[in-house]
Each structure stands twice: as structure tokens, then as C-alpha cells.
mmCIF file of C-alpha atoms and ligand atoms in Angstrom:
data_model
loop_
_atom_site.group_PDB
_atom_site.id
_atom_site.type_symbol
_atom_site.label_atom_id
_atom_site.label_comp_id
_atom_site.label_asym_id
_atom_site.label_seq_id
_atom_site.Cartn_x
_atom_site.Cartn_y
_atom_site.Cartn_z
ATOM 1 C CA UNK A 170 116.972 96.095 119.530
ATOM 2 C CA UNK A 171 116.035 99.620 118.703
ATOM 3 C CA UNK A 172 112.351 100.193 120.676
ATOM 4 C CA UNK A 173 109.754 101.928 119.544
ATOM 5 C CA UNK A 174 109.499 105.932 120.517
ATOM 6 C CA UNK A 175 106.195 107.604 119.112
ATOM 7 C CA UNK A 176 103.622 106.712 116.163
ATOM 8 C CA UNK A 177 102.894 109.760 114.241
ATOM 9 C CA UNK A 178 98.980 109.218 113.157
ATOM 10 C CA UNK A 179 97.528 112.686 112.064
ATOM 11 C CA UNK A 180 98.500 113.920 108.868
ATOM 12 C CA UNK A 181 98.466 116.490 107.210
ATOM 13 C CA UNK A 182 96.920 116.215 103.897
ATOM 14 C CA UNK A 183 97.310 118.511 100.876
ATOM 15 C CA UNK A 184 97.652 118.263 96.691
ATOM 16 C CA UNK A 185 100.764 118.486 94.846
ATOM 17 C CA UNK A 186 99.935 120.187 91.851
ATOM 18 C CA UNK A 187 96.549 118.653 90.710
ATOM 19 C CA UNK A 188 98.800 115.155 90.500
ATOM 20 C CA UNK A 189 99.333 113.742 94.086
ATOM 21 C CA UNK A 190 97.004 114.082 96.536
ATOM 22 C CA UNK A 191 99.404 113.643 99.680
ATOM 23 C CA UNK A 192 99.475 113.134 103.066
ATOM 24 C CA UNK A 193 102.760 114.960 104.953
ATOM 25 C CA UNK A 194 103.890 111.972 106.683
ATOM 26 C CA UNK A 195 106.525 114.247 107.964
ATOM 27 C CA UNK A 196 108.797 117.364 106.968
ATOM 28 C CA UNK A 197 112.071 119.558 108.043
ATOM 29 C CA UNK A 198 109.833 121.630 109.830
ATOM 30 C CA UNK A 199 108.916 119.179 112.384
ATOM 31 C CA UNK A 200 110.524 116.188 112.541
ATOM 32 C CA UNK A 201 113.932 116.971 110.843
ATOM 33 C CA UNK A 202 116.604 116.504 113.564
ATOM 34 C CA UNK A 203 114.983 113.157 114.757
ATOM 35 C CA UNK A 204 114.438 111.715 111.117
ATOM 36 C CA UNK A 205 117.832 112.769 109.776
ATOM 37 C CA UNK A 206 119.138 111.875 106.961
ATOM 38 C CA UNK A 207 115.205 112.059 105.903
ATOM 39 C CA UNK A 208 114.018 115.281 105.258
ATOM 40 C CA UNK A 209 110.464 114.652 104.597
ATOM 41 C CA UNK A 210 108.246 112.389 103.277
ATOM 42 C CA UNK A 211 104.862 112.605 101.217
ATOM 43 C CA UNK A 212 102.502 109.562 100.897
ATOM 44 C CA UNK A 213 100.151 110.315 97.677
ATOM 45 C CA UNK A 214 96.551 108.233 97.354
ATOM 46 C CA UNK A 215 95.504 105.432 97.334
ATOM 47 C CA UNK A 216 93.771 107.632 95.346
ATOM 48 C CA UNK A 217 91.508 106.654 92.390
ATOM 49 C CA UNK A 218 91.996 108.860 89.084
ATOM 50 C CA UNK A 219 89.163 109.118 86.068
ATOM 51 C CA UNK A 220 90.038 108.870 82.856
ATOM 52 C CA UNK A 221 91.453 112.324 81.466
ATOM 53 C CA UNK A 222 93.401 113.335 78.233
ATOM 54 C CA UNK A 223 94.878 116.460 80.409
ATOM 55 C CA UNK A 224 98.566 116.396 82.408
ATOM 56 C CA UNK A 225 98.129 115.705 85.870
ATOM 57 C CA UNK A 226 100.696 116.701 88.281
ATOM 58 C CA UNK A 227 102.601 119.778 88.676
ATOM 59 C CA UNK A 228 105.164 122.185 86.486
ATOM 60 C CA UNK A 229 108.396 123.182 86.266
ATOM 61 C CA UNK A 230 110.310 124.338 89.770
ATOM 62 C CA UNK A 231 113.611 123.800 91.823
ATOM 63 C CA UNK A 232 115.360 121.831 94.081
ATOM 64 C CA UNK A 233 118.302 122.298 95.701
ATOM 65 C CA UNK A 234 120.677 120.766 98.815
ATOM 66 C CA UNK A 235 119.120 117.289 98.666
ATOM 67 C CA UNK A 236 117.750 114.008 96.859
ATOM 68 C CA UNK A 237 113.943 113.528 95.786
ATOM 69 C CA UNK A 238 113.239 109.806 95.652
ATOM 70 C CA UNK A 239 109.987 108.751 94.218
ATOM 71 C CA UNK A 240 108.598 104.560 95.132
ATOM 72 C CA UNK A 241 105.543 103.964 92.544
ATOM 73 C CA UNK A 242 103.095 101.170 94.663
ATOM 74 C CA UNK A 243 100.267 102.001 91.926
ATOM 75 C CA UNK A 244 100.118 104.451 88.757
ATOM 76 C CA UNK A 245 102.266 106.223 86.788
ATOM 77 C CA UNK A 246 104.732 108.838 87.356
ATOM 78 C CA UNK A 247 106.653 110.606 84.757
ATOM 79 C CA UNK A 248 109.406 113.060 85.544
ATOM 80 C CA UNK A 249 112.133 115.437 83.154
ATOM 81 C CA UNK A 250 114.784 117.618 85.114
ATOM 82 C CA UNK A 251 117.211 120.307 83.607
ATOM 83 C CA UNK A 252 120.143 117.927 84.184
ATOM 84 C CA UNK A 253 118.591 116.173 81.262
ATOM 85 C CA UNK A 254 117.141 113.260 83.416
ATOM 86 C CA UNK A 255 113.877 111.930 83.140
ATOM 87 C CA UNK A 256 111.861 109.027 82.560
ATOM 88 C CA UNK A 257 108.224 106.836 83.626
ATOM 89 C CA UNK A 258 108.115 104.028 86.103
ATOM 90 C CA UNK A 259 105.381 102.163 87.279
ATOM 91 C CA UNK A 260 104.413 100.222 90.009
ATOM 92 C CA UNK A 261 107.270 98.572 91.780
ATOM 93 C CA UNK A 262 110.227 101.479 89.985
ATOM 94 C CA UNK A 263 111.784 103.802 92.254
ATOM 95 C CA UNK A 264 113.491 107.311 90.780
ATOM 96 C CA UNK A 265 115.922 108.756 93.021
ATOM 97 C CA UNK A 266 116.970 112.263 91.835
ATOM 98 C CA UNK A 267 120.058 113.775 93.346
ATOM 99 C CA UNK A 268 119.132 117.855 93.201
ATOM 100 C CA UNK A 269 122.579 118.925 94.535
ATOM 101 C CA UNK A 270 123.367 121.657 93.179
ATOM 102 C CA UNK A 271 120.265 122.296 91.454
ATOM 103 C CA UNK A 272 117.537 120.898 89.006
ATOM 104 C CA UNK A 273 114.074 122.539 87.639
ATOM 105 C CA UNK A 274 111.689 119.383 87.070
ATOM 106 C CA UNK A 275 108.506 118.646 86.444
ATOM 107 C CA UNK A 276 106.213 115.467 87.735
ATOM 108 C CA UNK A 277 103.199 114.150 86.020
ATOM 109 C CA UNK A 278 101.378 111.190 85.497
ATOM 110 C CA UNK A 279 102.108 108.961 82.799
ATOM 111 C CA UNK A 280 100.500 109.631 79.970
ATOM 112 C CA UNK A 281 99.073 106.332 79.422
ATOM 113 C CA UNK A 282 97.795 106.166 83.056
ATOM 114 C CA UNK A 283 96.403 109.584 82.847
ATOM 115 C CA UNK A 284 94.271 108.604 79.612
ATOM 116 C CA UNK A 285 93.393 104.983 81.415
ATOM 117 C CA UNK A 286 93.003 106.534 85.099
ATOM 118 C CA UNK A 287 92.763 104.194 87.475
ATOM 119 C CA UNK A 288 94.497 103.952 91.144
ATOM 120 C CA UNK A 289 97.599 105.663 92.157
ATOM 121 C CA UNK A 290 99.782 105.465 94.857
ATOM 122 C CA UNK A 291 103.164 106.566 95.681
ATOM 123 C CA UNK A 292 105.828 108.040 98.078
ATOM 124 C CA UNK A 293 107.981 110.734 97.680
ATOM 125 C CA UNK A 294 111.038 110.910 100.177
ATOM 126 C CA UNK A 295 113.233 113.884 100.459
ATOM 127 C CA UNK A 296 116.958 112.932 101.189
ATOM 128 C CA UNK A 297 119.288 115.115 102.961
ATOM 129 C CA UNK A 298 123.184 115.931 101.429
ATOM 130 C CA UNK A 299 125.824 116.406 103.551
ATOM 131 C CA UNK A 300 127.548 119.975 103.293
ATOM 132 C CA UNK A 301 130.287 119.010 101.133
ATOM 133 C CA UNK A 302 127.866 116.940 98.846
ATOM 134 C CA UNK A 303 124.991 119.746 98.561
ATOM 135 C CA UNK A 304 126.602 121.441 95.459
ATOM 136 C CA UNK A 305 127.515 117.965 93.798
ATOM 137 C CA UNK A 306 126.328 118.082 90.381
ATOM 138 C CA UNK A 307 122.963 116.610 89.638
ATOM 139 C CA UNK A 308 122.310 112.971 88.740
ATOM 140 C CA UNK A 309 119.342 111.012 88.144
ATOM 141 C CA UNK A 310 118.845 107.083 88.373
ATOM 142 C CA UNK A 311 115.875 104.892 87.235
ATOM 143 C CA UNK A 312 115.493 102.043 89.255
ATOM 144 C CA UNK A 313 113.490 99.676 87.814
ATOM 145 C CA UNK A 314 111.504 96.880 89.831
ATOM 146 C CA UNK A 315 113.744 94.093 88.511
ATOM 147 C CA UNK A 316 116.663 95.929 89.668
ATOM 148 C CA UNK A 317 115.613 95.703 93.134
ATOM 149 C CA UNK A 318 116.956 92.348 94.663
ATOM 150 C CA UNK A 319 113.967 90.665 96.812
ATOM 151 C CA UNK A 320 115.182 88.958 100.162
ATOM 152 C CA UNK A 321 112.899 86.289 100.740
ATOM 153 C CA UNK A 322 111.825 85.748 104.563
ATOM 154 C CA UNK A 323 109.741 83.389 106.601
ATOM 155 C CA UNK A 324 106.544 84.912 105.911
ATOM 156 C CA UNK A 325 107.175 87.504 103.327
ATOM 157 C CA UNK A 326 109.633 89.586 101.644
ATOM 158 C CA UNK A 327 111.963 92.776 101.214
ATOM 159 C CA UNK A 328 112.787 94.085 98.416
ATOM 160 C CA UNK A 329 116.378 96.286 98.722
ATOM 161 C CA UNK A 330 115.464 99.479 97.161
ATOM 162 C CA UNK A 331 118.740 101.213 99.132
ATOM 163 C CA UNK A 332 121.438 100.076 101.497
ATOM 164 C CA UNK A 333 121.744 96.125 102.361
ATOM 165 C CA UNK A 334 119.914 93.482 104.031
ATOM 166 C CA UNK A 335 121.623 90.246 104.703
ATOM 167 C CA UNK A 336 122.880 89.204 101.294
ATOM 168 C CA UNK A 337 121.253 91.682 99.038
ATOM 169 C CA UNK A 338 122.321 95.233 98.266
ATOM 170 C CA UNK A 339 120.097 97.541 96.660
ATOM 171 C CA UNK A 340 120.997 99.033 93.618
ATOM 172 C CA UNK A 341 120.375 102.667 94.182
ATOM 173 C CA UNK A 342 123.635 104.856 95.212
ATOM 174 C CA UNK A 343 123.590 106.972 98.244
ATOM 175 C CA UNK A 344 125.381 109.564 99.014
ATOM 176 C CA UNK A 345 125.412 108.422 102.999
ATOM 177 C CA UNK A 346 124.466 104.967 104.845
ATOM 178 C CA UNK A 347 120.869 104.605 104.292
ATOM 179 C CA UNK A 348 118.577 101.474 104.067
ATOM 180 C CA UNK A 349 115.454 101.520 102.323
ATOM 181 C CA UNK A 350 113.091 98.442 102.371
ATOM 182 C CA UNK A 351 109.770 97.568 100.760
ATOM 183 C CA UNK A 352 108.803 94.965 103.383
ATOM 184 C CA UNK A 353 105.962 92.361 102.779
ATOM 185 C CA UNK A 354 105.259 90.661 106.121
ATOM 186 C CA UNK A 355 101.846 88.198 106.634
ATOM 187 C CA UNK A 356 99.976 88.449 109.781
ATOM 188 C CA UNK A 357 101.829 86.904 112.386
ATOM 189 C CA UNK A 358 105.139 86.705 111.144
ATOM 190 C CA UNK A 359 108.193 88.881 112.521
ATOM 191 C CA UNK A 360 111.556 89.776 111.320
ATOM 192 C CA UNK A 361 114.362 91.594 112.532
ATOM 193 C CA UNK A 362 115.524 93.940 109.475
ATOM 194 C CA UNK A 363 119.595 95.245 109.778
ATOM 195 C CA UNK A 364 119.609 98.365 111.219
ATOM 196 C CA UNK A 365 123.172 99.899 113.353
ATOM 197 C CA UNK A 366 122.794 101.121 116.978
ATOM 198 C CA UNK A 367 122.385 105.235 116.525
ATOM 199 C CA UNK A 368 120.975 104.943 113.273
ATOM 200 C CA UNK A 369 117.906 106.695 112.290
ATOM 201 C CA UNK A 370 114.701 104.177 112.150
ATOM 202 C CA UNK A 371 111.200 105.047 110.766
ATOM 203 C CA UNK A 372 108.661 103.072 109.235
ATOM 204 C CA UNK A 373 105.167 103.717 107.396
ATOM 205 C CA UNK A 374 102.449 100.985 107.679
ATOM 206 C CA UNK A 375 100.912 101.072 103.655
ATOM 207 C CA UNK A 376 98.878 98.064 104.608
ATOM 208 C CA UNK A 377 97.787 95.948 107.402
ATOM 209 C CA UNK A 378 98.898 96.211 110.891
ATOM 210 C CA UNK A 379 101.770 96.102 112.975
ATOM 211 C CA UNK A 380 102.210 95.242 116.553
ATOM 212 C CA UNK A 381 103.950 98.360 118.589
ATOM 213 C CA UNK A 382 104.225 96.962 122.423
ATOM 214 C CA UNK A 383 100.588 97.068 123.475
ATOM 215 C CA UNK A 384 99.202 99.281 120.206
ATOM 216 C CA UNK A 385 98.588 98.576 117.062
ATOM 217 C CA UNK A 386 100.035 100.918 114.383
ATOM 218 C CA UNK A 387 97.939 100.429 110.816
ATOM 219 C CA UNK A 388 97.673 101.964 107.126
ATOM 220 C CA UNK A 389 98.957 105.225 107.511
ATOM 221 C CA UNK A 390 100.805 105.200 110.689
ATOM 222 C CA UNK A 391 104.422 106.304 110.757
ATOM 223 C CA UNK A 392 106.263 104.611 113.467
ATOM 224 C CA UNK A 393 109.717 106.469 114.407
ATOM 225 C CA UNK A 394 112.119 104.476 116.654
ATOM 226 C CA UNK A 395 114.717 105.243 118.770
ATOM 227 C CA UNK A 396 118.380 105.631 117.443
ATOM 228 C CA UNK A 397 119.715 103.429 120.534
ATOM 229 C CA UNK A 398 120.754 99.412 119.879
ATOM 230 C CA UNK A 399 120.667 97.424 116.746
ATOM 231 C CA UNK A 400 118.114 95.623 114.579
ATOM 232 C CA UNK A 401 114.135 96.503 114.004
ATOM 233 C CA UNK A 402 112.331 93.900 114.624
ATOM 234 C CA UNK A 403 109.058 94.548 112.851
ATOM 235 C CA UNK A 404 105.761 92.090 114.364
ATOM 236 C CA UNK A 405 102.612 91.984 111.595
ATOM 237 C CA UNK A 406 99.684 91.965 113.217
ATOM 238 C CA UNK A 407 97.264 91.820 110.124
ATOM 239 C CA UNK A 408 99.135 91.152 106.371
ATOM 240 C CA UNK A 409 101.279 94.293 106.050
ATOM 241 C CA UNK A 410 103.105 96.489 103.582
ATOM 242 C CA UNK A 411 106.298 98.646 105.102
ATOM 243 C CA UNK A 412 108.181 101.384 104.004
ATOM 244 C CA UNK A 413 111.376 100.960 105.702
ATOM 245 C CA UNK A 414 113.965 103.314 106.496
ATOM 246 C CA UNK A 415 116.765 103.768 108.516
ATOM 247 C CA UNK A 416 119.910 105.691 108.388
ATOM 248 C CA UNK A 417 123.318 107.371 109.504
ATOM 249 C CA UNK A 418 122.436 110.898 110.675
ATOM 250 C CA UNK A 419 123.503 113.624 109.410
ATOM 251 C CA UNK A 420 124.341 116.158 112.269
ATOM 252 C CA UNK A 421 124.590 119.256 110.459
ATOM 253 C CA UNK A 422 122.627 122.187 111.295
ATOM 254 C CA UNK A 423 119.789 122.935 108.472
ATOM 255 C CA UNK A 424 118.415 125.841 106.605
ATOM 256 C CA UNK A 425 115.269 125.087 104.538
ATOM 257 C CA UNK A 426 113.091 127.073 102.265
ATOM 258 C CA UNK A 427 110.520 125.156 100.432
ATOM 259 C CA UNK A 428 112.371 123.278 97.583
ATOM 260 C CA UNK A 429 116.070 124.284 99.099
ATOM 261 C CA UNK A 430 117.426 122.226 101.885
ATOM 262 C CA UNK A 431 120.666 124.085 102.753
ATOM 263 C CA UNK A 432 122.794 124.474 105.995
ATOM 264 C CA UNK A 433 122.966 128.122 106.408
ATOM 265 C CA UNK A 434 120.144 131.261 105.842
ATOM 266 C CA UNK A 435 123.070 132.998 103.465
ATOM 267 C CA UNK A 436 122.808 129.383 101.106
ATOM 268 C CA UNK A 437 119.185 129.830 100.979
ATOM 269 C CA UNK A 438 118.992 132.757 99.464
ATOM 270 C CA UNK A 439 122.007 132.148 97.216
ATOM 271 C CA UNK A 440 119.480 129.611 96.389
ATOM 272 C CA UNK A 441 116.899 131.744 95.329
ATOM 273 C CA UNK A 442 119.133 134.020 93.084
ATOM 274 C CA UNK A 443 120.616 131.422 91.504
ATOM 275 C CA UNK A 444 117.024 129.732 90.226
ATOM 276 C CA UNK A 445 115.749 133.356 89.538
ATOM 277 C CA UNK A 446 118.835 133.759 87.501
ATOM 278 C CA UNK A 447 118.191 130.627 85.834
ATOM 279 C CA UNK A 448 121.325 128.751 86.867
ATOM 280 C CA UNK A 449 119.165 125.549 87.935
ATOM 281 C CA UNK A 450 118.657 124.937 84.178
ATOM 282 C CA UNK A 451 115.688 124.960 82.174
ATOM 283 C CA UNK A 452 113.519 121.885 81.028
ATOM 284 C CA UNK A 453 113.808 121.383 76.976
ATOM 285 C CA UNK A 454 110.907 120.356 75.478
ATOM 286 C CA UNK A 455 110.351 117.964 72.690
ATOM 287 C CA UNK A 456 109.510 119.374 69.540
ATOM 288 C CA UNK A 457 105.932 118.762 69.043
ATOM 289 C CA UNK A 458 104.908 115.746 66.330
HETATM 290 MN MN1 MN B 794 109.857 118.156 92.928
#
């Protein structure tokens, strides 16, 4: 069983745009090398929004190197990307957008949920691409919440977003071996969720409790694991909510400048002339009605 090395409790908070008022949960410029293949990870709200007929969230800019995936818990979040992906999902969808090579999007609130406001909550969860996928061309997947298969459990549930768990598979498609796992767990209960010996093993407490040894990690916590034996055996303490994730590392040295994720300083600023030369794309707007 994979034990338990450090809960990461202080957090950084900041706003994305004037959309997604987030907590840094962690990024490449601390936790990168033990996280791998996760690069970073922002947890926006629970936040409550007021009614507005403006667009909440923030413009047009790049990516490159990596995958931006997006889990909706509450809200809206709408999304459009120079590869000509886009879409809104809701509470329960997932988006995972493959950058690669290169994308310009933009993220706002639904529409609908930005004229009904209400509460919002999300994650957004930077994956990393291995050198010889980080020029891939983009791709874009909706994954809606009846896509994702839900693994019922003594006690609760998980729902397969990525990767396997006993008989389900989740439907999104990875470019390395990656679980992630919306876990629903009552107080009391324990699992053991699949996870390899020297895989990568992190999970964020949403709601409730869960019992770490002696502690207690709760709503907010991020609990890393070591990389060391097999299986995550996950105790709730109080009725919980999990993000989930665990992974094959990817041991590749990286290079990272804001929205680029690369593996060398000479890629990053390739990087940087390529989206000032417009070769990440450009959004096209619908004509107006
Ligand atoms: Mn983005």
C-alpha cells in the first residue's frame, strides 16, 4: 500500500481572469518532479456568483507542451480554442484539452450561469506530454457526466473520469497511464482505489474528511503519497468528496514558462515566437445575430 508522505494545506489563492477565483493546489514550480505527470492544479470556489449579463472569465491566450483538463463540481464553464474546439459543460462534465503543439483559448462562464449566478466550483488540472507527444497536434474532448462510468462501492462511489478502476474504464484518452477518480466515500467507509507501485498518487479532499495515520486531512487539503507499493487505500472520516489521481511519471527534465510546459529553455522561447507570430491559431468568432 502506497503510505501517505505530506498534506499540502496552505494555498495559495489568486483569480483567473475575473472567472475563477482559485486556490494553487500545486504548480511546476514547486511540486513538479514529485507530482509528475501533473503539472499543476487549480481548485476555483466554492465560490458564489451574482447575477450578471457581463462574460466572466478570462480572454484569449496560449498553451503549449501539455493538456488542460477542466472537472465542473458546480457552474458553468464554457471554452473555444483555435483548433476549433470548444463547448459548455456543467456540473459533473469534464473537458480535457490536449494543447500540444499549441492552442489560443478562451474560458468563461456559461452564459446562462453567468445571467442566473449562483455557485461555482471547479478544477483545472494541467497534464504533462511526453517529449515526443509535446508537438502532437491539438485535440479537444467533451466528456460528458453520462460518459463517465460510476463504480459503485460499499459506501459510495467513483466515477472513472481517466484510466481504470476494477471493471470500468474512463472514457477520456491519455496520452500516458493516468487514473483520475471522482470518489464519493461516507464517513467511515474505506476503499482501496488501483493504483501501481511507483506511480504518482495525490488526492484533494473537496468535502468531508479523511483519515491520514493520526491526522485528519479535510476540504482543501491535498494529500501527496509516496510512489512506493500498490493500491491507495483512502479512510473517510466525515462524508467525503476526492479528487483522485495517480499516474506513470514522466521523468523528463522540464522547462516552463507560464502557459508553455516544454523540456528545454531553447523550446520555450520557440514557444513564445511561435504565439507572437500567430502560429497557435486565432479564435474565430461567431458572427454576431
Ligand atoms: Mn487556459
Amino acid at each position: 500500500m502506497k503510505t501517505p508522505a505530506y498534506i499540502k494545506r496552505d494555498h495559495a489563492s489568486h483569480w483567473v481572469g475575473d472567472g475563477f477565483p482559485v486556490r494553487s493546489i500545486f504548480s511546476y514550480n514547486d511540486l513538479a518532479s514529485h507530482l509528475s505527470p501533473f503539472l499543476l492544479m487549480d481548485y476555483g470556489g466554492p465560490h458564489k456568483f451574482a447575477p450578471t449579463n457581463e462574460r466572466r472569465g478570462v480572454g484569449a491566450h496560449p498553451h503549449r507542451g501539455f493538456e488542460t483538463v477542466t472537472i465542473v463540481y458546480d457552474g458553468e464553464v464554457e471554452h473555444k480554442d483555435s483548433a476549433g474546439g470548444g463547448g459548455r459543460i456543467g456540473p459533473g462534465d469534464v473537458q480535457w484539452m490536449t494543447a500540444a503543439s499549441g492552442v489560443v483559448h478562451q474560458e468563461y462562464h456559461g452564459a446562462d450561469f453567468a445571467r442566473q449566478g449562483g455557485e461555482f466550483e471547479m478544477v483545472q488540472l494541467w497534464v504533462n506530454l511526453a517529449a515526443k507527444h509535446k508537438m502532437a497536434a491539438p485535440r479537444y474532448q467533451t466528456i460528458t457526466d453520462a460518459a463517465i462510468p460510476r463504480l459503485e462501492i460499499p459506501g459510495g462511489s467513483i466515477r472513472v473520469i481517466a484510466g481504470a478502476q476494477g471493471e470500468a474504464r474512463g472514457p477520456a484518452l491519455t496520452f500516458s497511464p493516468m487514473n483520475v477518480l471522482d470518489v464519493s466515500l461516507k464517513a467511515g467507509h474505506a476503499t482501496v482505489v488501483d493504483a501501481p507501485g511507483g506511480w504518482t498518487a495525490a488526492v484533494l479532499v473537496l468535502r468531508g474528511a479523511l483519515g491520514i495515520g493520526r491526522e485528519s486531512a479535510k476540504a482543501g487539503d491535498f494529500i501527496i503519497f509516496e510512489r512506493q507499493g500498490a493500491g491507495l487505500e483512502l479512510t473517510a472520516t466525515a462524508d467525503a468528496r476526492l479528487l483522485v489521481l495517480t499516474g506513470e511519471p514522466i521523468d523528463e527534465p522540464i522547462a516552463a514558462y507560464g502557459p508553455f510546459v516544454m523540456n528545454t529553455r531553447a523550446e520555450i522561447q520557440q514557444a513564445i515566437v511561435d504565439f507572437n507570430a500567430g502560429r497557435m491559431g486565432r479564435i474565430v468568432e461567431e458572427a454576431a445575430v
